[in-house]
Tab-separated table of C-alpha atoms in Angstrom:
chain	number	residue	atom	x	y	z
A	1	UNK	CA	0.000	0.000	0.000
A	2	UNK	CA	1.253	3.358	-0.983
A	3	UNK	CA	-1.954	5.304	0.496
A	4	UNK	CA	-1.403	6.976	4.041
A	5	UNK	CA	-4.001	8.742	6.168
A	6	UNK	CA	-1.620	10.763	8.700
A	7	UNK	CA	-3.323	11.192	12.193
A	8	UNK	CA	-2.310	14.575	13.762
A	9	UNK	CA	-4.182	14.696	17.270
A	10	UNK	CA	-3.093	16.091	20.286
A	11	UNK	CA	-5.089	18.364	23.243
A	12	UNK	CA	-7.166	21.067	22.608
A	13	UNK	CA	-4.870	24.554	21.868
A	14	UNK	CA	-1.436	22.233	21.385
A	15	UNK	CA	-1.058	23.814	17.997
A	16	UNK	CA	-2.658	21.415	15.551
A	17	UNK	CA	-4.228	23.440	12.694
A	18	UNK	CA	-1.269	25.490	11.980
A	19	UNK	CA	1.082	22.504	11.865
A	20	UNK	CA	-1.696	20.240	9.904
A	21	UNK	CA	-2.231	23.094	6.984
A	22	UNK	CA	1.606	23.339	6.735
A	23	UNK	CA	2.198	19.130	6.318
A	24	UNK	CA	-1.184	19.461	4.018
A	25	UNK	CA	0.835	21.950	1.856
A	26	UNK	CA	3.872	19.785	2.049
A	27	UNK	CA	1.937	16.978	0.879
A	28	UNK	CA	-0.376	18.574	-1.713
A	29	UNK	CA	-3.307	17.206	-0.115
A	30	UNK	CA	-6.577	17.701	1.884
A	31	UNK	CA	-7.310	17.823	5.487
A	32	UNK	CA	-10.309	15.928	7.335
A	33	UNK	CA	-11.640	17.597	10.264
A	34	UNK	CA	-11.936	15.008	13.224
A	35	UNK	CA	-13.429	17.044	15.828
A	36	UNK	CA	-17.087	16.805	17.017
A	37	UNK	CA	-17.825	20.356	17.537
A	38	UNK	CA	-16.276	21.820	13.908
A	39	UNK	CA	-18.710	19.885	12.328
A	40	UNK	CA	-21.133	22.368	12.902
A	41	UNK	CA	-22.252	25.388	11.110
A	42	UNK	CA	-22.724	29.038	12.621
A	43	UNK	CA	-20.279	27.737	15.339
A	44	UNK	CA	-16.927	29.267	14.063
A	45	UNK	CA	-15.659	31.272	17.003
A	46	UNK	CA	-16.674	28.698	19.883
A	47	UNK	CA	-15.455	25.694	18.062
A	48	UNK	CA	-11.869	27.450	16.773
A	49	UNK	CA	-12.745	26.480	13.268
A	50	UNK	CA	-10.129	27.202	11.209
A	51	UNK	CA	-10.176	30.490	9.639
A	52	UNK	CA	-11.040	31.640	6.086
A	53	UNK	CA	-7.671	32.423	5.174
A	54	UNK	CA	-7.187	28.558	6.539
A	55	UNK	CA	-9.477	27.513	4.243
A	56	UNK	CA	-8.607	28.965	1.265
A	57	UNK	CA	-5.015	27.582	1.611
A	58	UNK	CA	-5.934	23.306	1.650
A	59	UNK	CA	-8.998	21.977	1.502
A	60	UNK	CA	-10.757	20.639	4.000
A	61	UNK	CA	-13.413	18.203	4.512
A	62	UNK	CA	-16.248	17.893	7.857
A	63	UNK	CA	-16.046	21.409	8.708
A	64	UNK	CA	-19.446	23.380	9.122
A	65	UNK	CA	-21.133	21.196	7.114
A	66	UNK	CA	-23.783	20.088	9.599
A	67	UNK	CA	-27.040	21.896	11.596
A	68	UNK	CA	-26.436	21.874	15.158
A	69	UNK	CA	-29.549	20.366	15.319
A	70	UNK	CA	-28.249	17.518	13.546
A	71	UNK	CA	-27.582	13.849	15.228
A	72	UNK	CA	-23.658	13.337	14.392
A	73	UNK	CA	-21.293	10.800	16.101
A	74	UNK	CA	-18.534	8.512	16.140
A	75	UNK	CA	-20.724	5.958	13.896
A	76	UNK	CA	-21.310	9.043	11.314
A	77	UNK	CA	-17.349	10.241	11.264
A	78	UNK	CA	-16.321	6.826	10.862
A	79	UNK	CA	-18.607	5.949	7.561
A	80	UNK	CA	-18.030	9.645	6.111
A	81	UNK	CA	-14.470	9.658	6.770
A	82	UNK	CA	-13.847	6.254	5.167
A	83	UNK	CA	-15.914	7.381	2.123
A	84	UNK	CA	-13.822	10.540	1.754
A	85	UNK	CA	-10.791	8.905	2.364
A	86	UNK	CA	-11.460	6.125	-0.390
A	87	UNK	CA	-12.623	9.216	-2.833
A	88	UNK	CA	-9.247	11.372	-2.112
A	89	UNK	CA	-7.072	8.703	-2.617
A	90	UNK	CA	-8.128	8.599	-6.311
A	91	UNK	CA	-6.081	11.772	-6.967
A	92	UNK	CA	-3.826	11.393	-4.295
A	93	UNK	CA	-1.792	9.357	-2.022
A	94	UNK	CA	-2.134	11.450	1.579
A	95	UNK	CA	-4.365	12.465	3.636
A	96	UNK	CA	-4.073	14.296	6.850
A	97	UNK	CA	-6.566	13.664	9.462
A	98	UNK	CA	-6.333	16.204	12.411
A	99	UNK	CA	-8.509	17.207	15.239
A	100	UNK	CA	-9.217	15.886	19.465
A	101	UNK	CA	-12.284	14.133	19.047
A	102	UNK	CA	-10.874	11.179	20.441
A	103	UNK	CA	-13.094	8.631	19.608
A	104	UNK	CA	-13.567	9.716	16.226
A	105	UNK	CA	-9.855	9.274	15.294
A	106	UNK	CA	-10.379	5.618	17.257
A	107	UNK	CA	-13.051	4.878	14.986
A	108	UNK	CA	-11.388	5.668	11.905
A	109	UNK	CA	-8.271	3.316	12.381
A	110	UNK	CA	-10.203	0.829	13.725
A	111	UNK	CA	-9.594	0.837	17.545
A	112	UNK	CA	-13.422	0.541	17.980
A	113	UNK	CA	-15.217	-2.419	17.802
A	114	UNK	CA	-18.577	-1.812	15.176
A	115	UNK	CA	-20.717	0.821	17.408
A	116	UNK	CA	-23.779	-0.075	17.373
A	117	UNK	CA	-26.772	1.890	15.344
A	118	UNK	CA	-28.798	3.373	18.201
A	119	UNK	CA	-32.567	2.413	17.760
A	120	UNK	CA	-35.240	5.172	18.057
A	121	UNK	CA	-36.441	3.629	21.092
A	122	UNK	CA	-33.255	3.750	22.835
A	123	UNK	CA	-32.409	7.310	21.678
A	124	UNK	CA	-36.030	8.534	22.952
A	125	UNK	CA	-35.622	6.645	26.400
A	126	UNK	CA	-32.293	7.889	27.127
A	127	UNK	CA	-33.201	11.657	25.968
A	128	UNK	CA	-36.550	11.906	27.901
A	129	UNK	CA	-34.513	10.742	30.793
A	130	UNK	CA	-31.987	13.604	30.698
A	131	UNK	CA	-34.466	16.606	30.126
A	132	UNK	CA	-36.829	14.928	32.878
A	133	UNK	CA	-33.663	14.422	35.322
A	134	UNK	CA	-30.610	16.056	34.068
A	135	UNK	CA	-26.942	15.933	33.269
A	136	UNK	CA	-25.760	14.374	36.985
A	137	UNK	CA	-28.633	11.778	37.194
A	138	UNK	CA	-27.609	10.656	33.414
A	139	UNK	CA	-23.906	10.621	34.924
A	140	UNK	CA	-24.789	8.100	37.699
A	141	UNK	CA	-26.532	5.923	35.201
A	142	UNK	CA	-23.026	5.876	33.036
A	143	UNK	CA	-21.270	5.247	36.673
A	144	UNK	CA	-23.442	2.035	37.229
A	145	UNK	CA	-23.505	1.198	32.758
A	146	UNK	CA	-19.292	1.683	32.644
A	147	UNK	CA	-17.529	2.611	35.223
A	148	UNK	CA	-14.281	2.232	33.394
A	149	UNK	CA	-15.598	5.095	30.450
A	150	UNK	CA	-17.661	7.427	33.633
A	151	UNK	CA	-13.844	7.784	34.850
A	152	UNK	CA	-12.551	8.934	30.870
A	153	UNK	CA	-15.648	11.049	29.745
A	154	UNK	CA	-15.775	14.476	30.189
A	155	UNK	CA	-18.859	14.860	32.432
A	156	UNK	CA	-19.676	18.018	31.671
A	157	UNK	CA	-20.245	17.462	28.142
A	158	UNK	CA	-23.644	15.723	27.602
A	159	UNK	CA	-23.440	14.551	24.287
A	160	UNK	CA	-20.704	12.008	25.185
A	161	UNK	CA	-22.358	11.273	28.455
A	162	UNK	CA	-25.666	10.198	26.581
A	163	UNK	CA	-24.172	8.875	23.632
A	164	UNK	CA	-22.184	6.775	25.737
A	165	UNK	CA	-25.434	5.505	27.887
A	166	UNK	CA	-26.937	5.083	24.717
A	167	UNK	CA	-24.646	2.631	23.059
A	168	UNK	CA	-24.141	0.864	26.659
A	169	UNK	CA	-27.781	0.430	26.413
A	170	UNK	CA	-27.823	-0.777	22.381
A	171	UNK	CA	-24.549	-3.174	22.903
A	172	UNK	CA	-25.925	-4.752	26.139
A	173	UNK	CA	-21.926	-4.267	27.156
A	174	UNK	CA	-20.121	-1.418	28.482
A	175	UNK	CA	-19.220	1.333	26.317
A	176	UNK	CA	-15.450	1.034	27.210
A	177	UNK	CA	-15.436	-2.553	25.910
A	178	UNK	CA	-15.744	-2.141	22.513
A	179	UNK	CA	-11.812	-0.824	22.851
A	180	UNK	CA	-10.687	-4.136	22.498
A	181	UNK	CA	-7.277	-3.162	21.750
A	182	UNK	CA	-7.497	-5.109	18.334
A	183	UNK	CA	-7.386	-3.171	15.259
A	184	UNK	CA	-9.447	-3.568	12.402
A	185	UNK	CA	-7.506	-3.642	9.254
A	186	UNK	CA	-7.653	-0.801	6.889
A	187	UNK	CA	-7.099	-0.637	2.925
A	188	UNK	CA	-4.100	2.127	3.561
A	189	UNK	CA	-1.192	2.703	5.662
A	190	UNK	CA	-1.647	5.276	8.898
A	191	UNK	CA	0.821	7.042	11.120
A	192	UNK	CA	-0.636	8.382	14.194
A	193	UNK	CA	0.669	11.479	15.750
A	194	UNK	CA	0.086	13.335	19.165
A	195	UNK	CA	1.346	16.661	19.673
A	196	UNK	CA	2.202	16.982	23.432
A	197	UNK	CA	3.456	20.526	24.873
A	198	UNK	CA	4.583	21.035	28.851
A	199	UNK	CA	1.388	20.967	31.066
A	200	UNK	CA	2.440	24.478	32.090
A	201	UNK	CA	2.389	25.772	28.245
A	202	UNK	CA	-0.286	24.077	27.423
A	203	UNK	CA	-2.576	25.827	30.010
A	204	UNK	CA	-1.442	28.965	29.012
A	205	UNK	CA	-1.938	28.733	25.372
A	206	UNK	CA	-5.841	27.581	27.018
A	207	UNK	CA	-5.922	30.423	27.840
A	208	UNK	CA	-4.850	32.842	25.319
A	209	UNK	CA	-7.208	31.221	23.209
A	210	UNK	CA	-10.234	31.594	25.151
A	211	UNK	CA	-9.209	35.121	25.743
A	212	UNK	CA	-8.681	35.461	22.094
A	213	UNK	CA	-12.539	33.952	21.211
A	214	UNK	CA	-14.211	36.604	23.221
A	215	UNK	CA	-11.798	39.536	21.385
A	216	UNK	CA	-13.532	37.917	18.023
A	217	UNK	CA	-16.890	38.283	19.213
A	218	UNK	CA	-17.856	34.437	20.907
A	219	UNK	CA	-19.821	36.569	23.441
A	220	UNK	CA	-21.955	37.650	20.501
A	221	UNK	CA	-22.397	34.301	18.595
A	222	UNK	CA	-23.511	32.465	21.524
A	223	UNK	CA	-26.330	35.288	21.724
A	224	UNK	CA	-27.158	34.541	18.639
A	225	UNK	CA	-27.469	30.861	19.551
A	226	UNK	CA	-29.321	31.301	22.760
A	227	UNK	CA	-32.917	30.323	21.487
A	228	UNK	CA	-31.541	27.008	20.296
A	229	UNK	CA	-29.877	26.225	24.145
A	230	UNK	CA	-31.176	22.790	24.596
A	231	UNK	CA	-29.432	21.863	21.212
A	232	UNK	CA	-27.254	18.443	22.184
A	233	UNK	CA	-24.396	20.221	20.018
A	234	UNK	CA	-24.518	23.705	22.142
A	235	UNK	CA	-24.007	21.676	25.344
A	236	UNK	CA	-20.687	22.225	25.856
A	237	UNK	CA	-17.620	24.132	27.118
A	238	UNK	CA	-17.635	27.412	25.795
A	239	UNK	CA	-21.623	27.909	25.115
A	240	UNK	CA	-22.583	26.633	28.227
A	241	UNK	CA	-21.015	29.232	30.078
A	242	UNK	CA	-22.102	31.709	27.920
A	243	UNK	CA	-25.672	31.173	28.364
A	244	UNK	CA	-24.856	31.103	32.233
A	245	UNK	CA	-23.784	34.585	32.011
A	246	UNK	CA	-26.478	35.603	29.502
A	247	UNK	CA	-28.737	34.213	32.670
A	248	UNK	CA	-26.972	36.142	35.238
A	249	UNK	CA	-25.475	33.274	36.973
A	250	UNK	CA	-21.627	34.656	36.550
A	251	UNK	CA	-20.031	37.744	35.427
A	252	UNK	CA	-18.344	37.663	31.808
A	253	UNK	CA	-14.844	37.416	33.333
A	254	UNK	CA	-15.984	34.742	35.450
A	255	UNK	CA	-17.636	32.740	32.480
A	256	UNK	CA	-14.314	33.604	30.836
A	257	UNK	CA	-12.431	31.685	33.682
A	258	UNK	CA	-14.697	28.647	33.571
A	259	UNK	CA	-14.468	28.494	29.989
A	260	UNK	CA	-10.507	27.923	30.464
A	261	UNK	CA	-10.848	25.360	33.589
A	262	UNK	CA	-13.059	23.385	31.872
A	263	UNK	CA	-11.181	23.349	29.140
A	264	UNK	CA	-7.730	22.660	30.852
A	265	UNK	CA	-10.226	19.366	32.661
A	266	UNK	CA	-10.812	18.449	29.408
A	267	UNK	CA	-7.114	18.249	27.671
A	268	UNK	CA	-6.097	16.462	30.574
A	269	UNK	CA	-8.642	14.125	29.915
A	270	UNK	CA	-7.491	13.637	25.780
A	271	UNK	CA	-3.976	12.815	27.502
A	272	UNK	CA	-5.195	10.038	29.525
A	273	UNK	CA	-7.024	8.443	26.399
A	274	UNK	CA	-4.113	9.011	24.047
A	275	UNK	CA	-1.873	7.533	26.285
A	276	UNK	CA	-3.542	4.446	26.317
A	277	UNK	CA	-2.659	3.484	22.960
A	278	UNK	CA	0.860	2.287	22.014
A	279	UNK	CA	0.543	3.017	18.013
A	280	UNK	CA	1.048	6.861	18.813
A	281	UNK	CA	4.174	8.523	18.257
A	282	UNK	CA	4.389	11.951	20.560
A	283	UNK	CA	5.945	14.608	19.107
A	284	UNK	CA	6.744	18.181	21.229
A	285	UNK	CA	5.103	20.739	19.513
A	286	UNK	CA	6.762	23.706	20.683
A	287	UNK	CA	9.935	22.610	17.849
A	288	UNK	CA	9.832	24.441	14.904
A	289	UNK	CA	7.949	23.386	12.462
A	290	UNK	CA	10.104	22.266	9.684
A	291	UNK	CA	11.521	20.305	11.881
A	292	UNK	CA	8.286	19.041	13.249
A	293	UNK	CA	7.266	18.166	9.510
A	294	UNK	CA	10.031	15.971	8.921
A	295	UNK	CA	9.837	13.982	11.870
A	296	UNK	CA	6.095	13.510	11.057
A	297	UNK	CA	7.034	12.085	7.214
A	298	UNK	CA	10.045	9.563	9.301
A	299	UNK	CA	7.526	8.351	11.194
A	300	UNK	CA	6.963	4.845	10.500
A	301	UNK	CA	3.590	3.716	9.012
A	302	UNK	CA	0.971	0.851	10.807
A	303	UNK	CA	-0.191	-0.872	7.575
């Protein structure tokens, strides 16, 4: 096989769009979004969607090209990343996949056992039972479904919380089981990447960016999402404290604080999963990125 998907993952804010458009250019080929929130359209600012200027340099593929209202999951990325992977490699042999959806870049090389298709039934049950009860009670009933993947998921984020409950419910087995630690093989080579910086510079670069988000106006796009709230794809850090302070439950500076510890909670949290794999290679990001690019292309391949 002379095909490669190239994996460049990493925490949130480690530096992964800049590096991925340069490789992209290097490569003469397109970029695949994996990350769960960039999916969405009229999200730009809270999501750090790449920019237009981004854009217009490589081509990218699974970014705001979805209603928030939309159902989207690991199930989804897997099938349309496959299909646009199969269709790319028709005009060329690379693609770079990049993004910390964790669980989507699992699913695409295969790390996941098939996830079930939720049934309407299911989805309905577990759904009522979060707007009748909540984001905690829905957390204890993950707790007592998998404790292993309660421990991993970022509780504060109800998408994965019910998703998970969802397909715990569907597979009659715990969530975390269906990382079996096998691999299912794939019709191309992939080299898997993780961009790691010191915790300390990590945290601050959180920070700069969420700082940065408000400068561009997120204050004002989450207004403009307010009527649509109780959207599953709005549930999460950065919108959710937004609509706190547009409630009066914080000041802006204090919704700007949470926004940055949650987010620190949850790239500690993509650390722990990453490191559970052994077909990662960890790169430092802070190294310049010529350098950087070279080590990525010396990396070897899993075929």
């Amino acid at each position: 096989m002379n095909k490669t998907v190239t994996i460049l993952t990493g925490p949130t804010a480690v530096g992964k769009t800049e590096l991925s458009i340069r490789l992209a250019e290097r490569l003469n080929c397109p970029i695949i979004s994996a990350d769960s929130r960039q999916i969405y359209k009229g999200m730009p600012i809270g999501t750090a969607q790449p920019s237009p200027a981004d854009l217009a340099r490589v081509k990218h593929y699974l970014i705001a090209c979805r209603e928030p209202k939309e159902y989207y999951s690991a199930y989804e990325f897997e099938r349309d990343s496959l299909n646009l992977i199969d269709d790319i490699f028709k005009s060329s042999d690379n693609v770079i996949v990049t993004g910390g959806s964790m669980m989507y870049i699992d699913a695409l090389c295969g790390l996941i056992d098939d996830i079930p298709t939720i049934s309407d039934e299911v989805r309905q049950l577990t759904w009522e039972e979060y707007e009748s009860n909540g984001l905690e009670y829905m957390m204890s009933i993950l707790e007592s479904l998998d404790p292993v993947y309660a421990r991993q998921v970022d509780a504060q984020n109800a998408k994965r919380v019910i998703h998970a409950v969802e397909i715990c419910r569907q597979a009659g087995k715990p969530y975390s089981e269906l990382r079996t630690g096998s691999r299912k093989q794939r019709p191309f080579n992939i080299r898997m990447i993780v961009l790691d910086r010191p915790r300390e510079e990590l945290f601050e670069r959180i920070g700069q960016r969420v700082d940065k988000m408000v400068e561009e106006g997120l204050v004002e796009e989450a207004r403009v999402l307010l009527p649509h709230r109780e959207l599953n794809s709005l549930n999460t850090v950065g919108y959710k404290e937004m609509f706190a302070y547009f409630d009066g439950a914080m000041s802006l500076d204090e919704a700007k604080e949470k926004i940055k510890r949650n987010t620190r909670v949850y790239a500690k949290k993509q650390l722990t999963w990453f490191k559970k794999s052994t077909l990662y290679t960890w790169l430092p990001a802070s190294e310049p990125t010529d350098i950087l690019i070279e080590k990525i292309l010396n990396t070897p391949v899993i075929s």
